[in-house]
mmCIF file of C-alpha atoms in Angstrom:
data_model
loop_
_atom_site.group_PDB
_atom_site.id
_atom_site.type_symbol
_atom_site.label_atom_id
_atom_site.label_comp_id
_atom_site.label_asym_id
_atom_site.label_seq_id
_atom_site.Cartn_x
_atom_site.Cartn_y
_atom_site.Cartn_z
ATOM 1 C CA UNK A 151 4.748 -77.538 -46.509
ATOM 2 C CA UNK A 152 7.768 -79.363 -44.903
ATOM 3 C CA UNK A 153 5.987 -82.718 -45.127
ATOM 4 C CA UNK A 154 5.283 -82.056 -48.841
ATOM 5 C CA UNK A 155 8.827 -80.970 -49.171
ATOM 6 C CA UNK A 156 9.652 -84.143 -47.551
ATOM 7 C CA UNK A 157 7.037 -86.566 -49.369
ATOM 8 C CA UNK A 158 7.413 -85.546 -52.410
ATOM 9 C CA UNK A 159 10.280 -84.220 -53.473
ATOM 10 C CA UNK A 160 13.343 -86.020 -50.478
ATOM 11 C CA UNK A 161 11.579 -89.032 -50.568
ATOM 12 C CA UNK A 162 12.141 -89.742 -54.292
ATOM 13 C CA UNK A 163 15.281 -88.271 -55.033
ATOM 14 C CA UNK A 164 17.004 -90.277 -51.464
ATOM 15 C CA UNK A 165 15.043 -93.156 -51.371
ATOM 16 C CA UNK A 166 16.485 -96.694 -52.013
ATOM 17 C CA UNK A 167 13.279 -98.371 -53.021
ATOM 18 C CA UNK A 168 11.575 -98.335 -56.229
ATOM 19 C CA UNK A 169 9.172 -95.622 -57.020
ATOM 20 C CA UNK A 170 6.247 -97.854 -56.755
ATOM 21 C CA UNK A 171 6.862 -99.345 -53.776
ATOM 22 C CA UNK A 172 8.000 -96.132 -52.017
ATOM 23 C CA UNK A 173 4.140 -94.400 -52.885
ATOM 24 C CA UNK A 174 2.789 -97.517 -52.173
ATOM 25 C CA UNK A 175 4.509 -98.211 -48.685
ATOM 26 C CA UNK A 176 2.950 -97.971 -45.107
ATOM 27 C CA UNK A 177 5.407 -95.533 -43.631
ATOM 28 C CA UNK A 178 4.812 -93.033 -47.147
ATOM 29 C CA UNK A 179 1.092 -93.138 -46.048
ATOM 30 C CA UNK A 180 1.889 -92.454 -42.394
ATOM 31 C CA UNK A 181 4.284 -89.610 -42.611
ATOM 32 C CA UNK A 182 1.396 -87.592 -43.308
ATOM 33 C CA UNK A 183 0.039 -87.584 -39.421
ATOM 34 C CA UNK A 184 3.240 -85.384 -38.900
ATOM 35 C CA UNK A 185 1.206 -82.466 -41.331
ATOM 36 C CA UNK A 186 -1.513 -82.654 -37.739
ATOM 37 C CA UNK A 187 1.188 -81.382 -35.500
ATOM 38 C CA UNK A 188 0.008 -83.700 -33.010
ATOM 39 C CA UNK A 189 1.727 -86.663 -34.152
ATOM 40 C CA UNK A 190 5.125 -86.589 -35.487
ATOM 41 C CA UNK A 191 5.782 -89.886 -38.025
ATOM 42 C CA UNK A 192 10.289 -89.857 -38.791
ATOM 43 C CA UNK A 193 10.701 -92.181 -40.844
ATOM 44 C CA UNK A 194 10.487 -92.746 -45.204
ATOM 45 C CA UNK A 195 10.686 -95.889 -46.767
ATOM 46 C CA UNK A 196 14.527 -96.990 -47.820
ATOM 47 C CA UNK A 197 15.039 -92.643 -47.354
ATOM 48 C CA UNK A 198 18.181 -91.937 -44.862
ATOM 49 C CA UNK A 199 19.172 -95.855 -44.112
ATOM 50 C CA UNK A 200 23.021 -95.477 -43.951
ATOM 51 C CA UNK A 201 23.345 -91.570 -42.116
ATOM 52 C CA UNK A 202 25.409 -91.679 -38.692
ATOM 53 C CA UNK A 203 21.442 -90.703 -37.632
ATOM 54 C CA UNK A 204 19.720 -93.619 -39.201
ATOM 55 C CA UNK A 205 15.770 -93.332 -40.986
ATOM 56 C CA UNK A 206 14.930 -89.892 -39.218
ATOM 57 C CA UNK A 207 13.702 -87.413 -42.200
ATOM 58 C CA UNK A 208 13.129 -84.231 -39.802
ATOM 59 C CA UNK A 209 13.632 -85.172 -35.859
ATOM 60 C CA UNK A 210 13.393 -81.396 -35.434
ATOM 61 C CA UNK A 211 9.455 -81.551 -35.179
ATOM 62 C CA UNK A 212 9.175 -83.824 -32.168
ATOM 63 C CA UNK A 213 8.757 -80.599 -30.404
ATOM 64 C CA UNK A 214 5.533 -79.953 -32.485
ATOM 65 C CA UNK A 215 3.626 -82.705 -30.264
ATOM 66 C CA UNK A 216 4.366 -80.718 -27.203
ATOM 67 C CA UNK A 217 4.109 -77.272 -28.276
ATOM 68 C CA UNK A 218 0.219 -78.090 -29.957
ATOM 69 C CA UNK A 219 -0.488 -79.766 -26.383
ATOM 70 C CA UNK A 220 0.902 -76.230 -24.644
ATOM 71 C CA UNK A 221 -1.615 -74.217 -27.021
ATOM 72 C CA UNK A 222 -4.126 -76.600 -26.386
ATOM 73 C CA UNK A 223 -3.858 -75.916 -22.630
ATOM 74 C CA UNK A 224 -4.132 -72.544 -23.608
ATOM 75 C CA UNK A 225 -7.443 -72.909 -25.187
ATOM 76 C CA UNK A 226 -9.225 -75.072 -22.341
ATOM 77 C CA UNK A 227 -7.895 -71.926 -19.538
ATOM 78 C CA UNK A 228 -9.449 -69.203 -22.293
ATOM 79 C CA UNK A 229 -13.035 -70.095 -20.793
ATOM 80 C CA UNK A 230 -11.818 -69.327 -16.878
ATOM 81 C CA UNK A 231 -12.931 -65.666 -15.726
ATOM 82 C CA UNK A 232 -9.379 -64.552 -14.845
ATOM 83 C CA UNK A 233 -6.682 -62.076 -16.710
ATOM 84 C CA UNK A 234 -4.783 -64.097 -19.343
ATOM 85 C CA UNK A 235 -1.445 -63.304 -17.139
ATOM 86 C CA UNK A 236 -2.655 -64.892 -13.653
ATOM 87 C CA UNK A 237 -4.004 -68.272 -16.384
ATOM 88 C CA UNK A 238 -0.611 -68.489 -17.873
ATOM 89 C CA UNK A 239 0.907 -68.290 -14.069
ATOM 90 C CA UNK A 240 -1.445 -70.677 -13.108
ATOM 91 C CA UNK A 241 -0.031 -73.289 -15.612
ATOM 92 C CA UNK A 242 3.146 -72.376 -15.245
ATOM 93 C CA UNK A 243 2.903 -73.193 -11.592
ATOM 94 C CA UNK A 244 1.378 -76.381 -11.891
ATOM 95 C CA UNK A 245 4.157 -77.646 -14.286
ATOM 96 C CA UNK A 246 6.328 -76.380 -11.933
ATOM 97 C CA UNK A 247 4.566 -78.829 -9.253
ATOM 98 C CA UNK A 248 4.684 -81.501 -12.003
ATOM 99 C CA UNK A 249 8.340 -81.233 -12.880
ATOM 100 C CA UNK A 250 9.719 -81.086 -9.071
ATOM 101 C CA UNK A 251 7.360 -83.946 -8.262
ATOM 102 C CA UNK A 252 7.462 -87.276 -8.916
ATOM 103 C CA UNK A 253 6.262 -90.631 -7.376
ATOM 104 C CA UNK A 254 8.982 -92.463 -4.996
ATOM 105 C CA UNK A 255 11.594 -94.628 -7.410
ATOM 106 C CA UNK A 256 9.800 -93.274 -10.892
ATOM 107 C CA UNK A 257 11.860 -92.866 -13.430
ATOM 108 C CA UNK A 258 12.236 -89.202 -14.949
ATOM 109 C CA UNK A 259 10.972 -90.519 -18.438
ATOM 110 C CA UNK A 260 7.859 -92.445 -17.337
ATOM 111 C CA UNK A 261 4.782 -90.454 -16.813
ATOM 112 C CA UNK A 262 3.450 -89.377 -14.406
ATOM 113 C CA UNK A 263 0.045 -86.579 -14.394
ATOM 114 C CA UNK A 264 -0.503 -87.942 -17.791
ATOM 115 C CA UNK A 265 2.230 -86.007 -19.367
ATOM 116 C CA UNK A 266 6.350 -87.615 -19.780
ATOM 117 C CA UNK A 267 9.290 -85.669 -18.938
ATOM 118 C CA UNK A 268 9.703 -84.188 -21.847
ATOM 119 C CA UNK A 269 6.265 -83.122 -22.058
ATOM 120 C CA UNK A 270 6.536 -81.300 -18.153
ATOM 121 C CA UNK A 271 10.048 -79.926 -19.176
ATOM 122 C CA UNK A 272 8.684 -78.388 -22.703
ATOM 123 C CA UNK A 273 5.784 -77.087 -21.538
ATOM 124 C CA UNK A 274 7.965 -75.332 -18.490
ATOM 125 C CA UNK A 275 9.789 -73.653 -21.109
ATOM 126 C CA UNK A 276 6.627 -72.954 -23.025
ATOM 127 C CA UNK A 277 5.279 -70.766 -20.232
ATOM 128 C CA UNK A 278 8.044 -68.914 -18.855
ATOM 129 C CA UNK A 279 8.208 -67.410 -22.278
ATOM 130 C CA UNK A 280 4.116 -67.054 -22.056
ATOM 131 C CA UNK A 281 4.644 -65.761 -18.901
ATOM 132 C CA UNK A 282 7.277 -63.768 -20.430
ATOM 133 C CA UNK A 283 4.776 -62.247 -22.376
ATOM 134 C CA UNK A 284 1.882 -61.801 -20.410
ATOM 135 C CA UNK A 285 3.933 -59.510 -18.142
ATOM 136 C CA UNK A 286 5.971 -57.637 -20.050
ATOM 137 C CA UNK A 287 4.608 -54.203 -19.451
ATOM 138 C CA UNK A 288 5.803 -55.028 -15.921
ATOM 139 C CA UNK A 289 8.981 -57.121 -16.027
ATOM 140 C CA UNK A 290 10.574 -55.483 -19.463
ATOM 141 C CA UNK A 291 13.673 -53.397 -18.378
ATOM 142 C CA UNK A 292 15.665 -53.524 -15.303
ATOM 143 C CA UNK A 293 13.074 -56.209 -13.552
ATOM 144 C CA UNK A 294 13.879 -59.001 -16.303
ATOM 145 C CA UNK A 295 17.345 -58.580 -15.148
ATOM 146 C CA UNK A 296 16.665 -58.527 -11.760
ATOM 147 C CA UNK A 297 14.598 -61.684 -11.814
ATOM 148 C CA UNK A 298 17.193 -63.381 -14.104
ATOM 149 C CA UNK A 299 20.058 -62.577 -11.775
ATOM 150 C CA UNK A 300 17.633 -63.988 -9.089
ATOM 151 C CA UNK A 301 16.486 -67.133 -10.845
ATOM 152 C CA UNK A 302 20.061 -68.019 -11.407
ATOM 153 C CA UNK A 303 21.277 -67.095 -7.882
ATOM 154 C CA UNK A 304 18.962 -69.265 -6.180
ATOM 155 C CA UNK A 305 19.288 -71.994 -9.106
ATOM 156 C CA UNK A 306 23.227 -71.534 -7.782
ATOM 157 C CA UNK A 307 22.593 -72.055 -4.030
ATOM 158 C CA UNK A 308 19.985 -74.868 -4.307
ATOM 159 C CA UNK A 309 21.127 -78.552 -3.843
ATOM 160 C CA UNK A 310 20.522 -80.682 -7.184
ATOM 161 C CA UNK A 311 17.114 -81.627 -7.617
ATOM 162 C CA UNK A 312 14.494 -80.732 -10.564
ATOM 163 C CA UNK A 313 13.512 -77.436 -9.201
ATOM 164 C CA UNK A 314 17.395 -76.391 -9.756
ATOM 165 C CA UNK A 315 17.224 -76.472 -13.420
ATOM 166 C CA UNK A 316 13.482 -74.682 -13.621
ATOM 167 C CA UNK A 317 15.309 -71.846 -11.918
ATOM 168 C CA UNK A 318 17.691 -72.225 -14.606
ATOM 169 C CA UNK A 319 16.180 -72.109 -17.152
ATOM 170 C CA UNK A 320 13.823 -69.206 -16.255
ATOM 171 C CA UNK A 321 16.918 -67.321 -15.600
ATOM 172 C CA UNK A 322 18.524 -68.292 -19.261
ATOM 173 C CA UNK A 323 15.406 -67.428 -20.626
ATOM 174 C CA UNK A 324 14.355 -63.769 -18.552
ATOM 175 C CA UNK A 325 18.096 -63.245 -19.206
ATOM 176 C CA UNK A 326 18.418 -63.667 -23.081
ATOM 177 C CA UNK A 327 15.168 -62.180 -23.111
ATOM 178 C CA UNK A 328 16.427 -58.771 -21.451
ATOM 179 C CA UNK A 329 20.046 -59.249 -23.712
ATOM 180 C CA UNK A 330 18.122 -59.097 -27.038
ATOM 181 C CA UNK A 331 15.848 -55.710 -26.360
ATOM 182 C CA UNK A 332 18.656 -54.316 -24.408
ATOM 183 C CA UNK A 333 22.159 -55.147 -25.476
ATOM 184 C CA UNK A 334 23.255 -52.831 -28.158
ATOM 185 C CA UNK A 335 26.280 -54.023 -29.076
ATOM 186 C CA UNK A 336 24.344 -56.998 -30.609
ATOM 187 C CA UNK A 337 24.012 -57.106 -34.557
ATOM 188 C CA UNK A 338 20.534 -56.017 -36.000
ATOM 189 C CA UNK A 339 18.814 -58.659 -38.199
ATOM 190 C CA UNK A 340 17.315 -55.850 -40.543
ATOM 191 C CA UNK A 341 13.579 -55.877 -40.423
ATOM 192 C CA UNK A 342 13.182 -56.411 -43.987
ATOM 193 C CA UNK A 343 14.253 -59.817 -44.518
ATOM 194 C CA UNK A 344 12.046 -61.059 -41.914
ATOM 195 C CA UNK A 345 11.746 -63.761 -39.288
ATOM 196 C CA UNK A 346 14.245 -66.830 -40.746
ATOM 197 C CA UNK A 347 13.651 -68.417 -37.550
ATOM 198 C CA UNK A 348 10.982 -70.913 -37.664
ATOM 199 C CA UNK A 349 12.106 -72.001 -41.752
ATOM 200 C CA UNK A 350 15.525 -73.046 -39.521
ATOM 201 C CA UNK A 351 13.645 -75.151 -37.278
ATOM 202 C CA UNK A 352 11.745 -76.614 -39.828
ATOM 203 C CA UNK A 353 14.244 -77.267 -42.737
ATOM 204 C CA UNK A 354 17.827 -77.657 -40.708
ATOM 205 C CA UNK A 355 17.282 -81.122 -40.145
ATOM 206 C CA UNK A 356 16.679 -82.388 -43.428
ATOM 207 C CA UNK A 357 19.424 -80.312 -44.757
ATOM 208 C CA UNK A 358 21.737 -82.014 -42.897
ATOM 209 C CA UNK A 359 20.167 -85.607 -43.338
ATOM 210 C CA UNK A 360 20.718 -84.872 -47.231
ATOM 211 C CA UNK A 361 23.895 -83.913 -46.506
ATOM 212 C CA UNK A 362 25.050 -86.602 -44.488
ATOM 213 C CA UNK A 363 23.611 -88.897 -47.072
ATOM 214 C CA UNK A 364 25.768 -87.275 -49.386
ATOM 215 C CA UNK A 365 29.049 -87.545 -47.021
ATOM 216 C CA UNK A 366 29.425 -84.165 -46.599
ATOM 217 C CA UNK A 367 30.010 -84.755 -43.080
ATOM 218 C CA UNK A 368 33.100 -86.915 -43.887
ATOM 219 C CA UNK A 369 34.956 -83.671 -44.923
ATOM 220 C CA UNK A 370 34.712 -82.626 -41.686
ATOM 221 C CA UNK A 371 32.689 -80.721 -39.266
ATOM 222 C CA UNK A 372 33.379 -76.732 -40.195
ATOM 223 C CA UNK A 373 32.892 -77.964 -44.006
ATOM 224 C CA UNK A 374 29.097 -79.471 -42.900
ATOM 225 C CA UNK A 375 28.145 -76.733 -40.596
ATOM 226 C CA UNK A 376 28.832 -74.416 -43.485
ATOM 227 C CA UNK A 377 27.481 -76.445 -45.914
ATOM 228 C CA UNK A 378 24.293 -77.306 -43.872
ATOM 229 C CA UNK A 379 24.053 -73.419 -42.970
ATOM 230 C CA UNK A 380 24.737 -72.197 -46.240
ATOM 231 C CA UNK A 381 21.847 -74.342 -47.617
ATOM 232 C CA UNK A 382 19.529 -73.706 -44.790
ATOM 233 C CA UNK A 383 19.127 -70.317 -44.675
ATOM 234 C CA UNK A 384 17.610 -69.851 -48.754
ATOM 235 C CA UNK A 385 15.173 -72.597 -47.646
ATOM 236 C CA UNK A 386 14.444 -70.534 -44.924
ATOM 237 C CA UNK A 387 13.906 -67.382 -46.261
ATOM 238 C CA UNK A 388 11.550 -68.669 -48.537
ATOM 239 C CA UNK A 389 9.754 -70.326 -46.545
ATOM 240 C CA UNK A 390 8.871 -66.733 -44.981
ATOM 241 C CA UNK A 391 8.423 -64.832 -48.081
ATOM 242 C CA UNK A 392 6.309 -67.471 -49.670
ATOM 243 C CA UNK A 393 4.456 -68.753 -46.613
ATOM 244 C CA UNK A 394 4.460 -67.795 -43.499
ATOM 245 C CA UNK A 395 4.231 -63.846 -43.512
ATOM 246 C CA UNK A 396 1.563 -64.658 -45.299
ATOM 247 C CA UNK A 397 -0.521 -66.483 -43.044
ATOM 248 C CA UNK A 398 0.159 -64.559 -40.040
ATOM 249 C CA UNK A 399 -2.142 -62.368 -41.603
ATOM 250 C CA UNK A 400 -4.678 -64.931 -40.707
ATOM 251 C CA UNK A 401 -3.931 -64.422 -36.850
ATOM 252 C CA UNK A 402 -6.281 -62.194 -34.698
#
């Protein structure tokens, strides 16, 4: 729906080209391989030119690349006769290994194991929350915190290499984890409206393209975080009334 939203009805309104040659242009055509998840395409023809963030429609979704290569890991493990919980430690071991490791003078954004930084860091993050998962009915409670506290203790008294910020982050993450079932003096999102969360990812960016192609970021910052927010959030909510409550009922 977001690259609909974005073909069909941003492209139009924004672009600078005529209508025929923005349907008929290359990069119109191409956009679509972003709807595979696999593939993100940023850029419309003559849409976004003159933003302080120049020709990117949603850069949000460059995280959809990685995340579909995480599930796809996922899938090839399903078929190996272990518990789901030691398969998702398994992976998140070996990009552990991949992350800490690299050949002698590589850069941190070549590749290296077939996968790029940001593909080794992602999918890190990807599995500590799997992990997160997998595990709950033993680390939920007083254990998350322990292990955060632990994480971040050792992340502390390491020297700075790569495996300093895994421990980080698993700590962040056990620890927000443990904050949001635990901490009561937290606001409730009431369970009604839903899960706003994913229509965020997907729409914030575009909101604020728009936005900034309008100059609303000229009045200032607290004027386009409002104005970006204030927008985002209907788009949002629709997007999980209309959509995508509706095809988790698909999921097994």
């Amino acid at each position: 729906m977001s690259c609909v939203v974005s073909v069909y009805l941003l492209g139009p309104i924004l672009t600078r080209l005529p209508s025929q040659d923005y349907w008929s242009h290359e990069l119109t055509r191409q956009y679509w391989v972003t709807a595979t998840a696999f593939k993100v395409a940023y850029r419309l023809p003559g849409v976004f030119d003159d933003t302080p963030l120049p020709h990117a429609v949603n850069g949000s979704l460059r995280s959809l690349a990685y995340e579909m290569r995480c599930y796809t890991a996922l899938i090839a493990v399903a078929v190996l006769p272990l518990p789901l919980r030691w398969k998702v430690l398994g992976l998140l071991a070996m990009f552990a290994l991949a992350f800490s490791w690299r050949p002698p003078g590589a850069n941190v954004f070549e590749h290296y194991w077939g996968l790029d930084y940001f593909g080794i860091k992602l999918g890190w993050m990807f599995f500590v929350g799997c992990a997160l998962a997998a595990w709950r009915d033993i680390l939920y409670g007083a254990r998350l915190a322990t292990l955060a506290g632990v994480a971040l203790a050792l992340a502390w008294l390491a020297p700075p290499a790569p495996t300093q910020w895994l421990l980080i982050w698993l700590g962040v993450a056990c620890g927000i984890v443990w904050l949001v079932r635990h901490a009561t003096c937290l606001p409730q999102w009431p369970q009604r409206w839903g899960d706003w969360s994913y229509g965020v990812y997907l729409y914030g960016f575009p909101v604020q393209q728009t936005l900034a192609h309008w100059r609303v970021h000229e009045h200032g910052i607290a004027v386009y975080v409002i104005a970006s927010t204030l927008v985002t959030l209907p788009l949002a909510a629709m997007s999980w009334h209309m959509l995508e409550k509706h095809a988790l009922r698909w999921k097994t």
